[in-house]
Phi, psi and omega in degrees: 000146193282152179295327182285350173265343172292102181284114192245132167247133179242151184237140171181169172220311191267179183310314189312310179298333183289333177282337177277331167317289181299343172283311182306314170303301172300333177273355165089033180265145190281051190287107196277326190194152179231148179237128185216176187283162169292152177309134171254142183289136173232193179086171172287347181245000194051042173259004173243138177263133186238128181271169184288167179301318187296318180298316178312297177299338173283321172302301179311345178241016172076011178289129188299145182232134181236136179233068188294150164276326180232129183292335176269003185285127182317308188298320178299302189289351170291319166299326181286319180294308177297357166287334178048079174259160167275328192207143173245151174246139171233106179229112184049054173251245178217174173287144179250150166295154179306302171321341161262309177309338192259000193287316177294144174302334178272354191086192168220128169253159184235141179257117182243148177265049180214162150280096172293149027267018173292154191026076173287134171136194181286332206227062177285332174311300170317314187286326184303302196290327176306310178282359162086034171295167172244007175193148177210196178177198179231144171249135155241144189210153180282145173275160183196182197299314167274131194304131161075006184244008181298171168299140179279127169292273185221170175220167175210133187244151185218123170316144157240129189282168158295342188252002178297132152256182191299333171292325180295311188299304177316313187285343180274311182300329178301304175289332174290333169297317182295318172301323182281327164302324165289311174306325179285319192293318184294333177291319169306324170291323174277017195033034173262023174280116164228088190291143189245136172296120192317317172320333168298338195258010174198153187273324191215142186289349178291350179277355195268144179247128189277159165227076180281153185306145172268137183243187186292318184292322180303328199262004165279143196268121183276094188296336163289359163294167179280162181322311180306314202281322177277336164312302172289341182294299178310314179291340175286340185231010164252144016271350186207128022252029176083151171272157184219162175205191184235120158282116187261117179281164178308326195265003187093344185292138194237138182224138167303136183220112171274143183251113185246335165220165195210165166231160183257138177222055191314145160184161174269128185210186183223021175293147179291147177299130184074025179278148173257146174235119183194156184278349168086015187216322186223348189199155169222123180248144178235131179284125165245190202289304178244050170148201177251147165256119194265119176286124186249332190210121186206162177201121176283147182307138174089356185236181172275162185278144187207165185273150178327302171309312171304318178303304177298328176312325204254335201225044174295342185268016174308325187298343186277336181271169166228174177258122178243000000 
């Protein structure tokens, strides 16, 4: 079968999923329909509906778009069947019921932004960086009943530098993943897929690291952790959703502070954990168990994100504060 004859239905929502869809379309693959999330209300009063990045791209290419509220809805299932897909591809969408993923004759494969079976879950890129991993990657695998557990088709590896943040890694994996998606489709067309059960990649489930969804409370910095752990935590949440803490004034009042970029300065000291050390001109150091974390880019609640020198121009009194 030629790629122009293989009927593909694509499912995805955020920017990460646009690159794979674009690569398929520009590569001459036959995408017959796109499934994405319903439009979301935006604006101060939620009075404006905004389509997902995948929807916007699909419409720009005149691709049919379906936006089901419920994936088991019979009207949606009838519309999906009418597309007569040979293959479904899922990138950053949502959990599918069996009636959906089992519909095409070639099945449904997913692109996941980790080296499965590690980091099953909603936030694999964040957690790989938070945990200080030196490598991650992308995986294509066939969908099955349990989320992110299906047989692995192909993987590509990516080194993580100590200076990378989640934004850097996301952007590289997005492009790497798009290439892996088309490579996987080509393997299917050639009948060369030899999918491997994930159980062959580990001996015990205790070896696996999860990647649960990240919430605001997840992002709060624990200053009692070692220097390297705090450093990795911040870059694993930068630029989004961003690690945060609270500045505590001498009078006890508090302000939320987001931190985007830091430097590690290991040292032995007797300073109180969370104490702030600054020349009020060029640097802010936070004392932690085994050294100082130097803040480079930060954002006070209600203010713009800025470099530390600009921040200090308007906050010279910060030396009398602490971090919590």
